[in-house]
PDB file of C-alpha atoms in Angstrom:
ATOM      1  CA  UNK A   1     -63.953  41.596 -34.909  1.00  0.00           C
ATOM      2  CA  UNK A   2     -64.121  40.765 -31.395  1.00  0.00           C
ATOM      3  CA  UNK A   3     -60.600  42.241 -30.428  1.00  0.00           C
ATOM      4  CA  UNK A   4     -59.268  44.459 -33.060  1.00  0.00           C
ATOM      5  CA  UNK A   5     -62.614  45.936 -34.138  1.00  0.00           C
ATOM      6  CA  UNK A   6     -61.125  45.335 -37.699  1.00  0.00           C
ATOM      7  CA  UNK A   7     -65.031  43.984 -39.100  1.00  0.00           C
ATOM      8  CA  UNK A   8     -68.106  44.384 -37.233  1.00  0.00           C
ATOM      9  CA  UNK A   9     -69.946  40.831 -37.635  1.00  0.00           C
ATOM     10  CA  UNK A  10     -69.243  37.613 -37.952  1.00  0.00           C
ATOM     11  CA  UNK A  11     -70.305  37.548 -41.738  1.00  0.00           C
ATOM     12  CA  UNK A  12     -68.227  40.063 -42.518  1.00  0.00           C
ATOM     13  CA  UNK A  13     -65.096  38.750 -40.389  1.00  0.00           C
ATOM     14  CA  UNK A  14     -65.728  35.527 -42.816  1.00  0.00           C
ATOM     15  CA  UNK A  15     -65.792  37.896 -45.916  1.00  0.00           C
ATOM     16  CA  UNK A  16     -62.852  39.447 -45.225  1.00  0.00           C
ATOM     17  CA  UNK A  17     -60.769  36.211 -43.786  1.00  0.00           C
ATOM     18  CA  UNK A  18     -61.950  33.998 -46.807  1.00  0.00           C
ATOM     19  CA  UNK A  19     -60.975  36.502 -49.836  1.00  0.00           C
ATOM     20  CA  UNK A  20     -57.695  37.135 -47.305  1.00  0.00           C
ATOM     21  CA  UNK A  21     -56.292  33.348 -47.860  1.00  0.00           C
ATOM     22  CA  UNK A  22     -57.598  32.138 -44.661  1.00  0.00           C
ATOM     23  CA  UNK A  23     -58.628  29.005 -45.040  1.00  0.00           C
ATOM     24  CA  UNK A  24     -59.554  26.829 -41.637  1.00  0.00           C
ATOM     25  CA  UNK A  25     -60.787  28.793 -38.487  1.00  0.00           C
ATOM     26  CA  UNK A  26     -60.206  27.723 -33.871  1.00  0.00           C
ATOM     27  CA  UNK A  27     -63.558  27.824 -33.412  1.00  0.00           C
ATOM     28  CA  UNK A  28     -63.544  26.616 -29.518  1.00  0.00           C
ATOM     29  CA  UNK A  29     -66.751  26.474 -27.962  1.00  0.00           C
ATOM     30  CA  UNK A  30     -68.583  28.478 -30.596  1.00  0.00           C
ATOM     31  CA  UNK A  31     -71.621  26.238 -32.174  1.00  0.00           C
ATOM     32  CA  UNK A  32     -72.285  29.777 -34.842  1.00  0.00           C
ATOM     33  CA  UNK A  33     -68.828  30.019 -35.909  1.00  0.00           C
ATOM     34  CA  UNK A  34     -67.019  32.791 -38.156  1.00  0.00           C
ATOM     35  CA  UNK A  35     -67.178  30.146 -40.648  1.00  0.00           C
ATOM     36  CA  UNK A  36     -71.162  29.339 -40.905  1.00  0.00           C
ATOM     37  CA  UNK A  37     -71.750  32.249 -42.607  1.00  0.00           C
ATOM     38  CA  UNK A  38     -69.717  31.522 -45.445  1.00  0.00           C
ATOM     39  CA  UNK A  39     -72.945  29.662 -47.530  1.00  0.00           C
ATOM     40  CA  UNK A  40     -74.689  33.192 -46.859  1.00  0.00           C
ATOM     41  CA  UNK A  41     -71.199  35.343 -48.234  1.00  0.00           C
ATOM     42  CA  UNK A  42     -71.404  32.945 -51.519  1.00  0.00           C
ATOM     43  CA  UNK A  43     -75.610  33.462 -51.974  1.00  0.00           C
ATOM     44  CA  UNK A  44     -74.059  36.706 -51.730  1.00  0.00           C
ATOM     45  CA  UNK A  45     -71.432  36.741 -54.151  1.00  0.00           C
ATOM     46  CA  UNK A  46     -68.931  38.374 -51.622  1.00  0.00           C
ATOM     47  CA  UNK A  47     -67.272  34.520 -51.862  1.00  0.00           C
ATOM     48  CA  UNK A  48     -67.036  33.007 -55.242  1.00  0.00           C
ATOM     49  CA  UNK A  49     -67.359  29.339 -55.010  1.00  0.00           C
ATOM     50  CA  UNK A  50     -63.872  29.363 -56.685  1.00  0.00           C
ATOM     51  CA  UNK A  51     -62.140  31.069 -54.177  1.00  0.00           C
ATOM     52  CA  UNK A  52     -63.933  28.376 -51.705  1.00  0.00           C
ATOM     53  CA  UNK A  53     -63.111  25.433 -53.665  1.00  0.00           C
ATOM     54  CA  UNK A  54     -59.260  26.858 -53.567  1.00  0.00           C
ATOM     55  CA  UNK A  55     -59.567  26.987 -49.650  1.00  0.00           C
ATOM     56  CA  UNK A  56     -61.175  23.766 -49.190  1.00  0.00           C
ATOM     57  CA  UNK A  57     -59.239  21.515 -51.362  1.00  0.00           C
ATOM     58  CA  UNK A  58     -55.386  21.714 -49.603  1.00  0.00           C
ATOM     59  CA  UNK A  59     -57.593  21.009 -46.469  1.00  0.00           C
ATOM     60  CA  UNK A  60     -59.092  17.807 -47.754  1.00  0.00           C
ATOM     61  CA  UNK A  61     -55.802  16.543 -49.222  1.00  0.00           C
ATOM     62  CA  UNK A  62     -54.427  17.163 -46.035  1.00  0.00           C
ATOM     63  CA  UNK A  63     -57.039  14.844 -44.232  1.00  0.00           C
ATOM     64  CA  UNK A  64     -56.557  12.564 -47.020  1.00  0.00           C
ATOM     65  CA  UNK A  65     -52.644  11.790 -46.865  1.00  0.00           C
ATOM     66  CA  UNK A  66     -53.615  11.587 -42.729  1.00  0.00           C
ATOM     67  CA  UNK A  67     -55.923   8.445 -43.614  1.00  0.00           C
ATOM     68  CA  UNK A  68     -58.752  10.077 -42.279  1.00  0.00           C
ATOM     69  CA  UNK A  69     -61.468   8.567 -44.604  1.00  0.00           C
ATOM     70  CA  UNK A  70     -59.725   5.362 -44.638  1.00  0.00           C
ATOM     71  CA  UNK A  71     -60.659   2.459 -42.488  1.00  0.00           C
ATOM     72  CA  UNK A  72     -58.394   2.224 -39.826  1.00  0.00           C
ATOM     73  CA  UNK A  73     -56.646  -0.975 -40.426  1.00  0.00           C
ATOM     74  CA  UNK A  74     -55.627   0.785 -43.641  1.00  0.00           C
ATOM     75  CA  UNK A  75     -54.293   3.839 -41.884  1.00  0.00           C
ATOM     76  CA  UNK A  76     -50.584   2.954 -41.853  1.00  0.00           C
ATOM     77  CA  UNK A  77     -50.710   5.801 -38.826  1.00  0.00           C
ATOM     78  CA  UNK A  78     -52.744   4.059 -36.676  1.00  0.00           C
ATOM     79  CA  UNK A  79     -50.156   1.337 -36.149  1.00  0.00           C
ATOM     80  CA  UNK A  80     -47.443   3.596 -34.386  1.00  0.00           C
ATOM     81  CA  UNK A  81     -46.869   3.609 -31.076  1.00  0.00           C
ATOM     82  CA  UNK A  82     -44.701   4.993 -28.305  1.00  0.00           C
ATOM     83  CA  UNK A  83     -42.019   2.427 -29.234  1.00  0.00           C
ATOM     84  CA  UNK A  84     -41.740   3.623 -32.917  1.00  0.00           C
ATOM     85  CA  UNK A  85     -42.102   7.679 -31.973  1.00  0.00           C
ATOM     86  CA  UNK A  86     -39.153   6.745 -29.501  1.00  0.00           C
ATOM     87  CA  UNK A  87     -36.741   4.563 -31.782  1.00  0.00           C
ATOM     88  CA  UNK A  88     -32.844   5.344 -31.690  1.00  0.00           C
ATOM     89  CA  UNK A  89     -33.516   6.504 -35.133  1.00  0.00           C
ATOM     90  CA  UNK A  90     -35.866   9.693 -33.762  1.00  0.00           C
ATOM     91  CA  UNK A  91     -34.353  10.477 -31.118  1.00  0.00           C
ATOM     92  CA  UNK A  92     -31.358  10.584 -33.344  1.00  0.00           C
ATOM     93  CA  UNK A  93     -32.834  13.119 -35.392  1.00  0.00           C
ATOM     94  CA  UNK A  94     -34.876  14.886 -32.501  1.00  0.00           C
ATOM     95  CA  UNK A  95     -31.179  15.756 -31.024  1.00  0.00           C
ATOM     96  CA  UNK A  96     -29.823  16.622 -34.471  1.00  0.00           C
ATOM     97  CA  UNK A  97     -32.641  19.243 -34.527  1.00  0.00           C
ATOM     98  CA  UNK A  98     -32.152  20.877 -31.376  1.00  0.00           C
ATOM     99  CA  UNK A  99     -28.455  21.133 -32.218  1.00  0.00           C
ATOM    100  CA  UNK A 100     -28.514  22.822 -35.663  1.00  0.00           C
ATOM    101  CA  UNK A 101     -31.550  25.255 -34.074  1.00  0.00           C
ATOM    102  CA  UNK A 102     -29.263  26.675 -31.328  1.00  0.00           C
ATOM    103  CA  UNK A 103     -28.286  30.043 -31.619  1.00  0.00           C
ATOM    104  CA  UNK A 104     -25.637  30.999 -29.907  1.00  0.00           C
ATOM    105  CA  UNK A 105     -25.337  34.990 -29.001  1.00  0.00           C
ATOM    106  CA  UNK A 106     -21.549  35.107 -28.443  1.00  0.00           C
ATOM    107  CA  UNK A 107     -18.189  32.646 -28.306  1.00  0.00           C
ATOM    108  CA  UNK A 108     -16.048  34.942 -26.164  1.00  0.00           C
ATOM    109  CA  UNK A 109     -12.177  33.047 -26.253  1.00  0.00           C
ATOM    110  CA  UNK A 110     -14.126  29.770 -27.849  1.00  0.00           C
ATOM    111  CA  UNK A 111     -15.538  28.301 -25.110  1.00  0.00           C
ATOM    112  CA  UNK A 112     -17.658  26.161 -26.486  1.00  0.00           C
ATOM    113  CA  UNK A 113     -17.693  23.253 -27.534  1.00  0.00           C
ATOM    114  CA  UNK A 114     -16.424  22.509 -23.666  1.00  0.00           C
ATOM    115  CA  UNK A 115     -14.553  19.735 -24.522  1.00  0.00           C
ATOM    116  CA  UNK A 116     -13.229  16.871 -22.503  1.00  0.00           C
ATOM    117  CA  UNK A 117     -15.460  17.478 -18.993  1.00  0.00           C
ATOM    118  CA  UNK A 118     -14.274  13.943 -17.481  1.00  0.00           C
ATOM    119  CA  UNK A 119     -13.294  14.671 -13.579  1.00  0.00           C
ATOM    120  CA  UNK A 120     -13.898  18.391 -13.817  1.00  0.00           C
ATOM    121  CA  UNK A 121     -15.939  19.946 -11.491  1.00  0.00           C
ATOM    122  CA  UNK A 122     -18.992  21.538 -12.617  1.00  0.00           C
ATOM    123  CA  UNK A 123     -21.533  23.879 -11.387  1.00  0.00           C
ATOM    124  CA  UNK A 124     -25.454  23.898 -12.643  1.00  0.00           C
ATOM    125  CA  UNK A 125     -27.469  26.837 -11.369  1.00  0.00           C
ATOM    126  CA  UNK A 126     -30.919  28.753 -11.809  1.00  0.00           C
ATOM    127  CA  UNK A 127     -34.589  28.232 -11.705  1.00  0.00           C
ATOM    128  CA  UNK A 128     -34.444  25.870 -14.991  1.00  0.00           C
ATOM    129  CA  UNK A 129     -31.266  23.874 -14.200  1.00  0.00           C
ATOM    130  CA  UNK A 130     -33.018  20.618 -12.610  1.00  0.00           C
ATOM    131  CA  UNK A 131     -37.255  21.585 -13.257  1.00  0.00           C
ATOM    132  CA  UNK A 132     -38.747  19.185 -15.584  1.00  0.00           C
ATOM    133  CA  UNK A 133     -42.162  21.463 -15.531  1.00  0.00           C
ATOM    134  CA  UNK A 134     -40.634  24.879 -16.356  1.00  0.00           C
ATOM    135  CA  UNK A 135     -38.935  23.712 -19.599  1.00  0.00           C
ATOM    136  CA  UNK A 136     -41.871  24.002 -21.882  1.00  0.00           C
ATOM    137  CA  UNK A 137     -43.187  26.967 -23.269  1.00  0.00           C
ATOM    138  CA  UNK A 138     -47.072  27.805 -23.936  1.00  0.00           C
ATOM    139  CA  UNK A 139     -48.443  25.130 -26.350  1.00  0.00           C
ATOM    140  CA  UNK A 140     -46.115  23.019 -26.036  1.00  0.00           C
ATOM    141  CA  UNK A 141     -46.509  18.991 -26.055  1.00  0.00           C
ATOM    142  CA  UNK A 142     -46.110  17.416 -23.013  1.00  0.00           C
ATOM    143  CA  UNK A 143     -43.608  14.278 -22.920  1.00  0.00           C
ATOM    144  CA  UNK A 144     -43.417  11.161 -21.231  1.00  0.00           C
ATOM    145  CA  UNK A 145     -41.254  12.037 -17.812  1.00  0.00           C
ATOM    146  CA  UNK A 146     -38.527   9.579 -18.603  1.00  0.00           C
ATOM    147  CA  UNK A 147     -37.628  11.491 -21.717  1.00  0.00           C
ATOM    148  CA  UNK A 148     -37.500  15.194 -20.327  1.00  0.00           C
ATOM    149  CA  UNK A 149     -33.811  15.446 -19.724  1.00  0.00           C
ATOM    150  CA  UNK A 150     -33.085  18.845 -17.701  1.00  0.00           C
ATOM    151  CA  UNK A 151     -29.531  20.764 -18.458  1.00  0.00           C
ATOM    152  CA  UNK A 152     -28.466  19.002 -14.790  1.00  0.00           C
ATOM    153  CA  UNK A 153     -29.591  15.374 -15.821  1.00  0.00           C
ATOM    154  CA  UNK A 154     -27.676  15.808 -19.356  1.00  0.00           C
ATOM    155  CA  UNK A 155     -24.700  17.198 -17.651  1.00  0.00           C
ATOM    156  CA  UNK A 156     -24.336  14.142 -15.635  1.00  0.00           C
ATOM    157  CA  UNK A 157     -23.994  12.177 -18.119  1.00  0.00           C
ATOM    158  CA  UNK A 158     -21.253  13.821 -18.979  1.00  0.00           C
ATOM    159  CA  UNK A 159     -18.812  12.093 -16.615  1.00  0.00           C
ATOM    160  CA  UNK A 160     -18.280  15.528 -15.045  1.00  0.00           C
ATOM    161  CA  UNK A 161     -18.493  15.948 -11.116  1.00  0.00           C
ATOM    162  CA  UNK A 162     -21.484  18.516 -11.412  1.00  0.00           C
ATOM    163  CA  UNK A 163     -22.868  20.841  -7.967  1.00  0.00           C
ATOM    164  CA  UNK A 164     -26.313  21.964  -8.609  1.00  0.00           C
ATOM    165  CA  UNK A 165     -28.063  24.822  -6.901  1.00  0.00           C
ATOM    166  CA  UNK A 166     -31.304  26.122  -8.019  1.00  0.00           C
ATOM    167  CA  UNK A 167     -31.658  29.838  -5.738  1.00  0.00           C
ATOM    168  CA  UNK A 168     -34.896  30.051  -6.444  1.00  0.00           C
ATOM    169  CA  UNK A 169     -37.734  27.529  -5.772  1.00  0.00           C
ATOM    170  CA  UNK A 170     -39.726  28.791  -9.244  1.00  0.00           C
ATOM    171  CA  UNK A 171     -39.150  31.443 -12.647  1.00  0.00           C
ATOM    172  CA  UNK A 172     -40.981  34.177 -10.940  1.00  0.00           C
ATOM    173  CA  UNK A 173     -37.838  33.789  -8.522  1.00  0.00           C
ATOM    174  CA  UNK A 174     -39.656  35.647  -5.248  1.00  0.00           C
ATOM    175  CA  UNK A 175     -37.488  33.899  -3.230  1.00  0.00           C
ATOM    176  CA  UNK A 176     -33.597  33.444  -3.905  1.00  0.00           C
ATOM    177  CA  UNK A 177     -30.459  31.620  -1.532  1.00  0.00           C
ATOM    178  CA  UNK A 178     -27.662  33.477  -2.134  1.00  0.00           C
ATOM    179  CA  UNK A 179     -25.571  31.498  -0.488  1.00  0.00           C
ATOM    180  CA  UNK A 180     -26.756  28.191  -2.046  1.00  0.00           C
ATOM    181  CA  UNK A 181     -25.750  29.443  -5.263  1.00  0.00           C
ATOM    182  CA  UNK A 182     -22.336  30.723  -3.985  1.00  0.00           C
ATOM    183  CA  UNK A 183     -21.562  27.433  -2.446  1.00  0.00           C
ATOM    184  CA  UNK A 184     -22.396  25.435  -5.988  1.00  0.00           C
ATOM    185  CA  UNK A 185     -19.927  27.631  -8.158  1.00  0.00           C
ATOM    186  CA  UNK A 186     -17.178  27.828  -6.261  1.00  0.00           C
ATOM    187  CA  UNK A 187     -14.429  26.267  -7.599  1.00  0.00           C
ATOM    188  CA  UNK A 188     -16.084  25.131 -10.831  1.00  0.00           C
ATOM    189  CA  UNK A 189     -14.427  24.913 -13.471  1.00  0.00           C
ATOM    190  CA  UNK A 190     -17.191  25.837 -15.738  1.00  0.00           C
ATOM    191  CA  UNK A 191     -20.638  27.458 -14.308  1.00  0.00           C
ATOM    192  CA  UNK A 192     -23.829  27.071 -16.261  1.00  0.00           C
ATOM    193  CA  UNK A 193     -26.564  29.716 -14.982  1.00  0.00           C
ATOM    194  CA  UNK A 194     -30.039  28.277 -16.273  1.00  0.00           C
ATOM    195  CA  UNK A 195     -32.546  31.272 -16.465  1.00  0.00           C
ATOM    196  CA  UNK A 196     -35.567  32.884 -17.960  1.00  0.00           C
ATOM    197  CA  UNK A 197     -39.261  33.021 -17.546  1.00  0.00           C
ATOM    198  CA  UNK A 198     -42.093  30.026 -18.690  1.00  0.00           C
ATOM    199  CA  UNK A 199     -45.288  29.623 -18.234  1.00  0.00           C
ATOM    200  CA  UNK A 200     -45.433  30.535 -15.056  1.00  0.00           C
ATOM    201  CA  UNK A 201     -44.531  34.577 -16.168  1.00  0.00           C
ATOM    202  CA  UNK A 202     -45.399  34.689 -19.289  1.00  0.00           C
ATOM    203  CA  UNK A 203     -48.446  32.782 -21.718  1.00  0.00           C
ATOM    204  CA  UNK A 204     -51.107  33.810 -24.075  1.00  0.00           C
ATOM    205  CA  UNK A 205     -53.184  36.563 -22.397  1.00  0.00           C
ATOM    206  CA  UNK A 206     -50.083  36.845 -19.995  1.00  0.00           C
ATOM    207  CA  UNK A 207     -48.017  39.647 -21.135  1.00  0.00           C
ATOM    208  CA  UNK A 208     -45.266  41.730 -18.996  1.00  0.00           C
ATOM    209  CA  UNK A 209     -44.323  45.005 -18.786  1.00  0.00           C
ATOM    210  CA  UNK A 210     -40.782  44.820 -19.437  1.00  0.00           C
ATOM    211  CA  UNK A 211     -37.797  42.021 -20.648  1.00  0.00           C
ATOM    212  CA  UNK A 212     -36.092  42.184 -17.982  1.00  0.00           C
ATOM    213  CA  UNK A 213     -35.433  38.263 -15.885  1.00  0.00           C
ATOM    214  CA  UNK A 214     -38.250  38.011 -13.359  1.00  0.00           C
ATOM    215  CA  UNK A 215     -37.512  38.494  -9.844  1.00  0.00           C
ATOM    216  CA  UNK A 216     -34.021  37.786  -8.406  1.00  0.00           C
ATOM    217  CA  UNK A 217     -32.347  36.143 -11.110  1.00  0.00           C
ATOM    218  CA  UNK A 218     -30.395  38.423 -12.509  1.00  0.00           C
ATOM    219  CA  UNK A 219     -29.035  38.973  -8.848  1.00  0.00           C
ATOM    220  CA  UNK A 220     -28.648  35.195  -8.871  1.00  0.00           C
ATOM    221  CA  UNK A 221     -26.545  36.026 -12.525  1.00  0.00           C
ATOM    222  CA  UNK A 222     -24.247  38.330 -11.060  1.00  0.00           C
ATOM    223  CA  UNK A 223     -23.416  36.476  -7.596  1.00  0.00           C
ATOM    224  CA  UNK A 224     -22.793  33.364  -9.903  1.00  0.00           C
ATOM    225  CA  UNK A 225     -20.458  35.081 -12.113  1.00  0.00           C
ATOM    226  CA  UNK A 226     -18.302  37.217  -8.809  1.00  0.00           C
TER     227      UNK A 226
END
């Protein structure tokens, strides 16, 4: 209603939504929500109370497996803790994730996996190479510190010999050292060039006018790679 002028009130909006499938409603700082005028759409009989029991129940059963309307000693929930959302076994699975949901544009001459890095020298560079703040997009959770691991702290770990340079201080990349980034690639046997956008370019409400990498970096891209 409000910003695609598809309805014209509230009731209406609820109408619409509730017949549509629609079944819970982000009602932020609205006390006469979308959703209070669904007891007026069933008096009605623009909502029939089947179609509302059908929205309401997988809600409910949802709160239900959650232990909401259990006590809380009951709640088997209420018992974890940082310990138990951080076990071996999680963050097992947590890194199995993130490997099976990279995709990986091209393979030119297979050079990844990198193999065997031990004693080779390699170079880290860009905006998001060492930046625990700029690694999480909009909505995103926010993790303890120890546990945000940024492409240059995993590298290191690698037994490699890595050279880091960021260029620029932030993603919108205003302000870019050439010849900081020149001086951490060469000689590396492998350069990794860390770029993109964030948070700080690019949210909810926060669109741009183009694709193309903000600021210098793809001048930080193509010094890298001469």
């Amino acid at each position: 209603m409000l910003g695609h002028r598809y309805t014209r009130t509230f009731l209406e909006t609820a109408i619409a939504s509730g017949n549509a499938g629609l079944n819970l409603e982000l009602s932020y700082g609205m006390r006469n929500n979308v959703f209070m005028h669904i007891p007026k759409a069933l008096a009605m009989g623009n909502i029939t109370l089947e179609t509302l029991r059908d929205r309401v129940r997988p809600l409910f059963y949802t709160r239900l497996r959650l232990g909401e309307f259990d006590p809380p000693a009951m709640n088997p929930y209420s018992s974890l803790d940082l310990s138990t959302v951080q076990s071996p076994a999680h963050r097992n699975l947590s890194l199995e994730a993130a490997i099976k949901s990279f995709v990986l544009l091209k393979n030119e001459r297979g050079t990844l996996p990198l193999g065997d890095l031990h004693g080779k020298r390699l170079a880290v560079v860009g905006p998001f190479a060492d930046n625990p703040q700029v690694l999480f997009g909009d909505y995103a959770p926010v993790p303890e510190p120890q546990y945000i691991y940024t492409p240059r702290r995993g590298l290191q770990l690698l037994g490699a010999n890595v050279s880091f340079a960021a260029g620029c201080p932030e993603p919108r990349c205003r302000q870019y050292s050439q010849g900081e980034v020149e001086d951490a690639v060469r000689g590396a046997s492998v350069v990794l060039v860390c770029l993109g956008t964030g948070t700080d370019v690019e949210t909810e409400a926060k669109d741009r006018r183009d694709l193309s990498l903000p600021g210098h970096q793809l001048e930080l891209l193509q010094d890298a790679v001469r």
